[in-house]
Amino acid sequence: MTDLKDLTLEEKASLASGSSFWYTQPIERVGIPSFMLTDGPHGLRKQPGSGDNLGIEASIPATCFPPLVGMGSSWDPELLEKVGKALGEETSIENVAVLLGPGVNIKRSPLCGRNFEYISEDPIVAGTLGAAYVNGVQSQGVGTSLKHFAANNQEEDRMRASSNVDERTLREIYLRGFQRVVEDAQPWTVMCSYNKINDVYASENRWLLTDVLRDEWGFKGLVVSDWGAVADRVNGIEAGLDLEMPSSGGSTDAEIVAAVKDGSLDESELDITTQRVLDLINKATEGAGKVEGPLDVEAHHAVAREAAGRAMVLLRNEDNLLPLSPDASIAVIGAFADKPRYQGAGSSMINPTKLDKALDAIREVAPSATYAKGFSLGVTDDKDEAARLRDEAVAVAKDADVAVVFIGLPARLESEGYDRTSIDLPADQLEVLDAVLEVNPNVVVVLSNGSVVTLPFRDRVPAILEAWLLGQAGGSATADVLFGKVNPSGKLTETVPLLLEDTPAYLNFPGQFSEVNYGEGLFVGYRWYDARNMEVTYPFGYGLSYTTFEYSNASAGVNDDGDIEISVDVTNTGDRDGREVVQVYTTLSPSMVQRPVRELKAFASVELAAGETKTVTIVVRRKDLAYWDVRVSKWIVEGGSYTVDVAASSRDIRESLSVEVDGDAVVLPLTEDSSLAEAMAHPVVGPMLEQALAGMTAGMSQENSMAPEGMDMMSMMGSLPLGRLARMGGSMIPDGAIEQLIAAANGAVPTE
Ligand code: BGC
């Protein structure tokens, strides 16, 4: 183990960046080895040759699990941990120290080109599942990189734009998921994002990388830059950015050395970051070789298939059109059935070990299934060809009992590096669907997309299966669900809106001149649609099953740790085994602060055999009830009677309970600018003031008063600042009385 003291200044500076695209800097003189960090997140993208961060150059075959948009829809931490473990095994077998994932950024707008890599529009879902992924991967002696820290919610102008977010929103929405992963799972590394936050680059943001991440959340690992996110390396050292990737070719090492020599950078700051690099290298050395190859390709393919089966969300199933009978005559329509879209483009592109097609998997069960491509996935304006493909689709649909139509977003529309400009499906695909519906109403739509799309056909199609991007085993998993071998249990982790214009960030996305104002504040995703009482196509948390679930006997109370413990009986009332995702939302109304109508605070995925009842216990952590109080820069739990909704989706509340929660005291220092109402609410001087005011008003004549009867004088006067009151109060307020009051308040109750 190398001691910091054994290293020269130049050697320490050299450790602050990589030696190449994917490797850390070795120092042979003192025996420091070099380690590889590589993508991530839903598979291992190890490039044996030249490296790139756009998914262009070849990488070795690895299992392509479903991207996080899919895995997230399972709402099941156990599943994420299981996949994480498999990912960790592959990482270890290939001698990679750190797998670059998971991404837990909030899906602020459905347009973000990278939403397929992220988990949810909600921080509790993203954080809980992100932590499970990290625990799974790290159980195999390798590390993860929690990314992209922070407020990296669009691709447009990602290397310059400033995400301008008020602190409460930042803390409660955009950082909360990261915080949970750090506190619950301690990822080996955190990757700082490209963008600025409130005008300071993440890579130079001391508040973010040191004050919040380390001092408040207790992060013990290393901060690595996103690939190319460093603008000023010396500022980065001071901010707490430990490792720059990829290599700067030595140029930033020289800047660090020069800065130490000219005194503009204190060497002790460099020592802190160097020590963290050494710590990572030690961890990697200890963990190396934990899993021996070769990779069991089939076993991991089976895990990928299980995960894909759990990822699909059944949106509609009129008259139980699904599951299909193997004896039915089935027309399979749509290019995605034969050419699966199973992951998104960019740095997360995995070279799969094998690839299942839905068409093959369907024909394994129903060999007589016919197929028509329906539309072309390429860029073409050949109208004759389009008409020919459509007619073919109509012809096979006409003769079948049921038509399974695979539509979705062509790969070029969803990628790292740029955002979408529309959330609609391609018009030519919708035309084919319409033509099919005219000859056969028994249509099942299977969607392939990495982020939500509008569904204008919703009421005309009896069955819709949201199949996201499902990884290499998605084709067989889709057949598993279509034929009922797997009962779908996924639920939406993002709202499906009616229109792009309805979405919360619509007027503030993607900003202009590198400034992005998060004007919707806390009201992201369902928080927005609920607050504005808007209709949506499918709400957050929604998803059907081939069976049905009933909730009963819900109860809730505060336990010894101050957390809210909810218990509810969930019964599978149908005749198939299945899983239900039970969700708990809370709110407090009235409240001192602006609040969403309801916010998800906890959830559980429960497996239930047909007819079975289980008592499900769900814990809402007290700290998750807190809001960020900007007056005192602290998390505060407001006391009061909380509404606790036990729900099957954000708009399907099954039981609504009420729980009394003790609040945290917020004692503000009183100043001349404090209002009379604030002084009245002060625990020490409030009662004194009340008495004094009562004395003063008692002397006032009631008879001649012009004030309307019953009027509350405090409502009128409450906003008067104390200093102004002293000046305006004339002889009614003795000289020095206000000063004394302020001193008493601040002296009596010490504030931090
Ligand atoms: C992406 C990261 C990725 C890195 C390395 C960047 O472009 O934003 O998510 O891990 O490249 O490929």
mmCIF file of N, CA and C in Angstrom, residues 578-669:
data_model
loop_
_atom_site.group_PDB
_atom_site.id
_atom_site.type_symbol
_atom_site.label_atom_id
_atom_site.label_comp_id
_atom_site.label_asym_id
_atom_site.label_seq_id
_atom_site.Cartn_x
_atom_site.Cartn_y
_atom_site.Cartn_z
ATOM 1 N N GLY A 578 -49.184 -13.621 -9.417
ATOM 2 C CA GLY A 578 -48.766 -12.317 -9.951
ATOM 3 C C GLY A 578 -48.012 -11.504 -8.916
ATOM 4 N N ARG A 579 -47.690 -10.285 -9.300
ATOM 5 C CA ARG A 579 -46.981 -9.367 -8.387
ATOM 6 C C ARG A 579 -47.682 -8.037 -8.400
ATOM 7 N N GLU A 580 -47.721 -7.415 -7.246
ATOM 8 C CA GLU A 580 -48.307 -6.081 -7.167
ATOM 9 C C GLU A 580 -47.285 -5.117 -6.576
ATOM 10 N N VAL A 581 -47.232 -3.913 -7.143
ATOM 11 C CA VAL A 581 -46.375 -2.859 -6.581
ATOM 12 C C VAL A 581 -47.261 -1.941 -5.745
ATOM 13 N N VAL A 582 -47.075 -2.022 -4.431
ATOM 14 C CA VAL A 582 -47.877 -1.214 -3.508
ATOM 15 C C VAL A 582 -47.132 0.093 -3.255
ATOM 16 N N GLN A 583 -47.821 1.199 -3.405
ATOM 17 C CA GLN A 583 -47.161 2.502 -3.305
ATOM 18 C C GLN A 583 -47.724 3.319 -2.140
ATOM 19 N N VAL A 584 -46.857 4.063 -1.485
ATOM 20 C CA VAL A 584 -47.302 4.916 -0.383
ATOM 21 C C VAL A 584 -46.949 6.366 -0.703
ATOM 22 N N TYR A 585 -47.967 7.191 -0.711
ATOM 23 C CA TYR A 585 -47.791 8.621 -0.975
ATOM 24 C C TYR A 585 -48.195 9.387 0.282
ATOM 25 N N THR A 586 -47.527 10.531 0.511
ATOM 26 C CA THR A 586 -47.944 11.352 1.654
ATOM 27 C C THR A 586 -48.114 12.799 1.224
ATOM 28 N N THR A 587 -48.849 13.513 2.042
ATOM 29 C CA THR A 587 -48.826 14.970 1.940
ATOM 30 C C THR A 587 -49.288 15.555 3.263
ATOM 31 N N LEU A 588 -49.093 16.856 3.392
ATOM 32 C CA LEU A 588 -49.530 17.570 4.590
ATOM 33 C C LEU A 588 -50.251 18.813 4.107
ATOM 34 N N SER A 589 -51.484 18.939 4.527
ATOM 35 C CA SER A 589 -52.253 20.101 4.105
ATOM 36 C C SER A 589 -53.192 20.507 5.238
ATOM 37 N N PRO A 590 -53.214 21.756 5.689
ATOM 38 C CA PRO A 590 -52.387 22.847 5.179
ATOM 39 C C PRO A 590 -50.935 22.698 5.607
ATOM 40 N N SER A 591 -50.073 23.434 4.916
ATOM 41 C CA SER A 591 -48.656 23.364 5.231
ATOM 42 C C SER A 591 -48.065 24.766 5.165
ATOM 43 N N MET A 592 -46.948 24.930 5.848
ATOM 44 C CA MET A 592 -46.246 26.222 5.809
ATOM 45 C C MET A 592 -45.622 26.465 4.447
ATOM 46 N N VAL A 593 -45.361 25.377 3.737
ATOM 47 C CA VAL A 593 -44.649 25.504 2.464
ATOM 48 C C VAL A 593 -45.495 24.939 1.327
ATOM 49 N N GLN A 594 -45.150 25.355 0.137
ATOM 50 C CA GLN A 594 -45.824 24.829 -1.040
ATOM 51 C C GLN A 594 -45.533 23.325 -1.139
ATOM 52 N N ARG A 595 -46.544 22.535 -1.428
ATOM 53 C CA ARG A 595 -46.337 21.083 -1.501
ATOM 54 C C ARG A 595 -47.136 20.483 -2.648
ATOM 55 N N PRO A 596 -46.587 19.419 -3.233
ATOM 56 C CA PRO A 596 -47.367 18.664 -4.206
ATOM 57 C C PRO A 596 -48.602 18.038 -3.545
ATOM 58 N N VAL A 597 -49.570 17.673 -4.372
ATOM 59 C CA VAL A 597 -50.805 17.064 -3.853
ATOM 60 C C VAL A 597 -50.474 15.775 -3.104
ATOM 61 N N ARG A 598 -49.578 14.992 -3.682
ATOM 62 C CA ARG A 598 -49.065 13.810 -2.982
ATOM 63 C C ARG A 598 -47.702 13.468 -3.559
ATOM 64 N N GLU A 599 -46.874 12.884 -2.697
ATOM 65 C CA GLU A 599 -45.527 12.507 -3.135
ATOM 66 C C GLU A 599 -45.250 11.081 -2.718
ATOM 67 N N LEU A 600 -44.651 10.330 -3.638
ATOM 68 C CA LEU A 600 -44.304 8.950 -3.318
ATOM 69 C C LEU A 600 -43.216 8.956 -2.240
ATOM 70 N N LYS A 601 -43.399 8.114 -1.225
ATOM 71 C CA LYS A 601 -42.394 8.052 -0.162
ATOM 72 C C LYS A 601 -41.830 6.652 0.046
ATOM 73 N N ALA A 602 -42.549 5.642 -0.377
ATOM 74 C CA ALA A 602 -42.049 4.273 -0.216
ATOM 75 C C ALA A 602 -42.904 3.342 -1.066
ATOM 76 N N PHE A 603 -42.378 2.138 -1.320
ATOM 77 C CA PHE A 603 -43.147 1.179 -2.121
ATOM 78 C C PHE A 603 -42.630 -0.227 -1.860
ATOM 79 N N ALA A 604 -43.398 -1.210 -2.300
ATOM 80 C CA ALA A 604 -42.965 -2.606 -2.158
ATOM 81 C C ALA A 604 -43.516 -3.414 -3.318
ATOM 82 N N SER A 605 -42.696 -4.331 -3.804
ATOM 83 C CA SER A 605 -43.142 -5.242 -4.855
ATOM 84 C C SER A 605 -43.425 -6.579 -4.184
ATOM 85 N N VAL A 606 -44.653 -7.066 -4.317
ATOM 86 C CA VAL A 606 -45.074 -8.235 -3.549
ATOM 87 C C VAL A 606 -45.535 -9.351 -4.478
ATOM 88 N N GLU A 607 -45.010 -10.528 -4.253
ATOM 89 C CA GLU A 607 -45.398 -11.676 -5.070
ATOM 90 C C GLU A 607 -46.557 -12.403 -4.380
ATOM 91 N N LEU A 608 -47.624 -12.665 -5.131
ATOM 92 C CA LEU A 608 -48.806 -13.285 -4.528
ATOM 93 C C LEU A 608 -49.343 -14.393 -5.416
ATOM 94 N N ALA A 609 -49.448 -15.571 -4.861
ATOM 95 C CA ALA A 609 -50.062 -16.671 -5.615
ATOM 96 C C ALA A 609 -51.552 -16.368 -5.770
ATOM 97 N N ALA A 610 -52.182 -17.006 -6.743
ATOM 98 C CA ALA A 610 -53.619 -16.806 -6.941
ATOM 99 C C ALA A 610 -54.353 -17.068 -5.630
ATOM 100 N N GLY A 611 -55.166 -16.118 -5.225
ATOM 101 C CA GLY A 611 -55.952 -16.288 -4.006
ATOM 102 C C GLY A 611 -55.221 -15.943 -2.724
ATOM 103 N N GLU A 612 -53.947 -15.722 -2.790
ATOM 104 C CA GLU A 612 -53.168 -15.500 -1.576
ATOM 105 C C GLU A 612 -53.327 -14.077 -1.029
ATOM 106 N N THR A 613 -53.255 -13.951 0.303
ATOM 107 C CA THR A 613 -53.234 -12.629 0.944
ATOM 108 C C THR A 613 -51.943 -12.501 1.723
ATOM 109 N N LYS A 614 -51.296 -11.368 1.605
ATOM 110 C CA LYS A 614 -50.116 -11.119 2.435
ATOM 111 C C LYS A 614 -50.292 -9.791 3.139
ATOM 112 N N THR A 615 -49.786 -9.725 4.355
ATOM 113 C CA THR A 615 -49.749 -8.436 5.029
ATOM 114 C C THR A 615 -48.424 -7.777 4.662
ATOM 115 N N VAL A 616 -48.524 -6.643 4.038
ATOM 116 C CA VAL A 616 -47.328 -5.955 3.558
ATOM 117 C C VAL A 616 -47.003 -4.802 4.509
ATOM 118 N N THR A 617 -45.749 -4.752 4.939
ATOM 119 C CA THR A 617 -45.334 -3.641 5.810
ATOM 120 C C THR A 617 -44.394 -2.740 5.034
ATOM 121 N N ILE A 618 -44.705 -1.474 5.030
ATOM 122 C CA ILE A 618 -43.894 -0.507 4.288
ATOM 123 C C ILE A 618 -43.516 0.620 5.245
ATOM 124 N N VAL A 619 -42.254 1.010 5.201
ATOM 125 C CA VAL A 619 -41.794 2.058 6.113
ATOM 126 C C VAL A 619 -41.472 3.330 5.338
ATOM 127 N N VAL A 620 -42.072 4.417 5.760
ATOM 128 C CA VAL A 620 -41.723 5.735 5.220
ATOM 129 C C VAL A 620 -40.733 6.355 6.200
ATOM 130 N N ARG A 621 -39.526 6.599 5.715
ATOM 131 C CA ARG A 621 -38.520 7.161 6.620
ATOM 132 C C ARG A 621 -38.897 8.592 7.013
ATOM 133 N N ARG A 622 -38.699 8.881 8.279
ATOM 134 C CA ARG A 622 -39.024 10.231 8.742
ATOM 135 C C ARG A 622 -38.292 11.267 7.901
ATOM 136 N N LYS A 623 -37.029 10.987 7.575
ATOM 137 C CA LYS A 623 -36.264 12.001 6.848
ATOM 138 C C LYS A 623 -36.841 12.256 5.464
ATOM 139 N N ASP A 624 -37.582 11.307 4.938
ATOM 140 C CA ASP A 624 -38.188 11.529 3.622
ATOM 141 C C ASP A 624 -39.441 12.393 3.694
ATOM 142 N N LEU A 625 -39.903 12.647 4.913
ATOM 143 C CA LEU A 625 -41.034 13.569 5.055
ATOM 144 C C LEU A 625 -40.559 15.020 5.050
ATOM 145 N N ALA A 626 -39.257 15.202 5.207
ATOM 146 C CA ALA A 626 -38.738 16.558 5.400
ATOM 147 C C ALA A 626 -38.757 17.375 4.118
ATOM 148 N N TYR A 627 -38.952 18.664 4.267
ATOM 149 C CA TYR A 627 -38.753 19.595 3.154
ATOM 150 C C TYR A 627 -37.475 20.374 3.440
ATOM 151 N N TRP A 628 -36.890 20.951 2.419
ATOM 152 C CA TRP A 628 -35.673 21.739 2.614
ATOM 153 C C TRP A 628 -36.084 23.163 2.940
ATOM 154 N N ASP A 629 -35.781 23.587 4.164
ATOM 155 C CA ASP A 629 -36.180 24.920 4.600
ATOM 156 C C ASP A 629 -35.075 25.913 4.253
ATOM 157 N N VAL A 630 -35.366 26.770 3.297
ATOM 158 C CA VAL A 630 -34.325 27.696 2.816
ATOM 159 C C VAL A 630 -33.989 28.768 3.847
ATOM 160 N N ARG A 631 -34.870 28.965 4.814
ATOM 161 C CA ARG A 631 -34.580 30.007 5.807
ATOM 162 C C ARG A 631 -33.458 29.575 6.738
ATOM 163 N N VAL A 632 -33.439 28.285 7.059
ATOM 164 C CA VAL A 632 -32.427 27.810 8.005
ATOM 165 C C VAL A 632 -31.431 26.859 7.335
ATOM 166 N N SER A 633 -31.587 26.661 6.008
ATOM 167 C CA SER A 633 -30.730 25.733 5.264
ATOM 168 C C SER A 633 -30.656 24.364 5.947
ATOM 169 N N LYS A 634 -31.819 23.800 6.158
ATOM 170 C CA LYS A 634 -31.893 22.498 6.848
ATOM 171 C C LYS A 634 -33.100 21.716 6.368
ATOM 172 N N TRP A 635 -33.005 20.385 6.531
ATOM 173 C CA TRP A 635 -34.182 19.542 6.329
ATOM 174 C C TRP A 635 -35.084 19.696 7.551
ATOM 175 N N ILE A 636 -36.353 19.963 7.322
ATOM 176 C CA ILE A 636 -37.282 20.150 8.431
ATOM 177 C C ILE A 636 -38.517 19.274 8.209
ATOM 178 N N VAL A 637 -38.863 18.505 9.244
ATOM 179 C CA VAL A 637 -40.136 17.789 9.201
ATOM 180 C C VAL A 637 -41.163 18.703 9.851
ATOM 181 N N GLU A 638 -42.131 19.090 9.055
ATOM 182 C CA GLU A 638 -43.190 19.944 9.595
ATOM 183 C C GLU A 638 -44.163 19.061 10.367
ATOM 184 N N GLY A 639 -44.544 19.490 11.548
ATOM 185 C CA GLY A 639 -45.467 18.682 12.341
ATOM 186 C C GLY A 639 -46.888 18.802 11.822
ATOM 187 N N GLY A 640 -47.705 17.789 12.102
ATOM 188 C CA GLY A 640 -49.101 17.873 11.700
ATOM 189 C C GLY A 640 -49.667 16.517 11.354
ATOM 190 N N SER A 641 -50.866 16.581 10.824
ATOM 191 C CA SER A 641 -51.567 15.349 10.500
ATOM 192 C C SER A 641 -51.350 15.030 9.019
ATOM 193 N N TYR A 642 -50.484 14.062 8.757
ATOM 194 C CA TYR A 642 -50.144 13.709 7.368
ATOM 195 C C TYR A 642 -51.183 12.766 6.770
ATOM 196 N N THR A 643 -51.490 13.015 5.521
ATOM 197 C CA THR A 643 -52.317 12.059 4.787
ATOM 198 C C THR A 643 -51.377 11.010 4.213
ATOM 199 N N VAL A 644 -51.696 9.754 4.485
ATOM 200 C CA VAL A 644 -50.872 8.652 3.975
ATOM 201 C C VAL A 644 -51.754 7.816 3.054
ATOM 202 N N ASP A 645 -51.475 7.877 1.765
ATOM 203 C CA ASP A 645 -52.287 7.148 0.789
ATOM 204 C C ASP A 645 -51.605 5.838 0.403
ATOM 205 N N VAL A 646 -52.326 4.751 0.548
ATOM 206 C CA VAL A 646 -51.818 3.451 0.099
ATOM 207 C C VAL A 646 -52.463 3.207 -1.258
ATOM 208 N N ALA A 647 -51.618 3.025 -2.284
ATOM 209 C CA ALA A 647 -52.152 3.155 -3.634
ATOM 210 C C ALA A 647 -51.596 2.118 -4.594
ATOM 211 N N ALA A 648 -52.380 1.884 -5.654
ATOM 212 C CA ALA A 648 -51.934 1.013 -6.736
ATOM 213 C C ALA A 648 -51.317 1.834 -7.866
ATOM 214 N N SER A 649 -51.561 3.146 -7.856
ATOM 215 C CA SER A 649 -50.876 4.080 -8.745
ATOM 216 C C SER A 649 -51.075 5.465 -8.137
ATOM 217 N N SER A 650 -50.442 6.483 -8.728
ATOM 218 C CA SER A 650 -50.590 7.825 -8.153
ATOM 219 C C SER A 650 -52.028 8.316 -8.267
ATOM 220 N N ARG A 651 -52.811 7.656 -9.126
ATOM 221 C CA ARG A 651 -54.214 8.068 -9.243
ATOM 222 C C ARG A 651 -55.170 6.918 -8.948
ATOM 223 N N ASP A 652 -54.708 5.974 -8.176
ATOM 224 C CA ASP A 652 -55.577 4.863 -7.772
ATOM 225 C C ASP A 652 -55.305 4.591 -6.292
ATOM 226 N N ILE A 653 -55.862 5.493 -5.477
ATOM 227 C CA ILE A 653 -55.629 5.408 -4.032
ATOM 228 C C ILE A 653 -56.598 4.382 -3.457
ATOM 229 N N ARG A 654 -56.044 3.358 -2.813
ATOM 230 C CA ARG A 654 -56.924 2.307 -2.289
ATOM 231 C C ARG A 654 -57.334 2.554 -0.845
ATOM 232 N N GLU A 655 -56.421 3.133 -0.055
ATOM 233 C CA GLU A 655 -56.774 3.431 1.340
ATOM 234 C C GLU A 655 -56.090 4.729 1.722
ATOM 235 N N SER A 656 -56.831 5.601 2.384
ATOM 236 C CA SER A 656 -56.252 6.879 2.786
ATOM 237 C C SER A 656 -56.273 6.979 4.306
ATOM 238 N N LEU A 657 -55.102 7.182 4.889
ATOM 239 C CA LEU A 657 -54.981 7.195 6.346
ATOM 240 C C LEU A 657 -54.475 8.546 6.803
ATOM 241 N N SER A 658 -54.537 8.737 8.108
ATOM 242 C CA SER A 658 -54.051 9.996 8.637
ATOM 243 C C SER A 658 -53.103 9.687 9.803
ATOM 244 N N VAL A 659 -51.938 10.297 9.803
ATOM 245 C CA VAL A 659 -50.957 10.001 10.854
ATOM 246 C C VAL A 659 -50.413 11.310 11.425
ATOM 247 N N GLU A 660 -50.440 11.385 12.743
ATOM 248 C CA GLU A 660 -49.938 12.581 13.423
ATOM 249 C C GLU A 660 -48.415 12.493 13.555
ATOM 250 N N VAL A 661 -47.716 13.495 13.073
ATOM 251 C CA VAL A 661 -46.248 13.475 13.121
ATOM 252 C C VAL A 661 -45.755 14.704 13.886
ATOM 253 N N ASP A 662 -44.847 14.463 14.826
ATOM 254 C CA ASP A 662 -44.253 15.604 15.549
ATOM 255 C C ASP A 662 -43.282 16.318 14.630
ATOM 256 N N GLY A 663 -43.290 17.628 14.706
ATOM 257 C CA GLY A 663 -42.421 18.395 13.811
ATOM 258 C C GLY A 663 -41.078 18.733 14.426
ATOM 259 N N ASP A 664 -40.164 19.163 13.578
ATOM 260 C CA ASP A 664 -38.888 19.708 14.052
ATOM 261 C C ASP A 664 -39.101 21.189 14.347
ATOM 262 N N ALA A 665 -38.465 21.661 15.404
ATOM 263 C CA ALA A 665 -38.604 23.087 15.719
ATOM 264 C C ALA A 665 -37.746 23.901 14.751
ATOM 265 N N VAL A 666 -38.328 24.943 14.225
ATOM 266 C CA VAL A 666 -37.540 25.867 13.400
ATOM 267 C C VAL A 666 -37.496 27.178 14.166
ATOM 268 N N VAL A 667 -36.354 27.494 14.709
ATOM 269 C CA VAL A 667 -36.253 28.745 15.453
ATOM 270 C C VAL A 667 -35.404 29.709 14.648
ATOM 271 N N LEU A 668 -36.042 30.730 14.167
ATOM 272 C CA LEU A 668 -35.317 31.700 13.353
ATOM 273 C C LEU A 668 -34.795 32.810 14.252
ATOM 274 N N PRO A 669 -33.605 33.297 14.027
ATOM 275 C CA PRO A 669 -33.157 34.453 14.799
ATOM 276 C C PRO A 669 -34.053 35.641 14.449
#
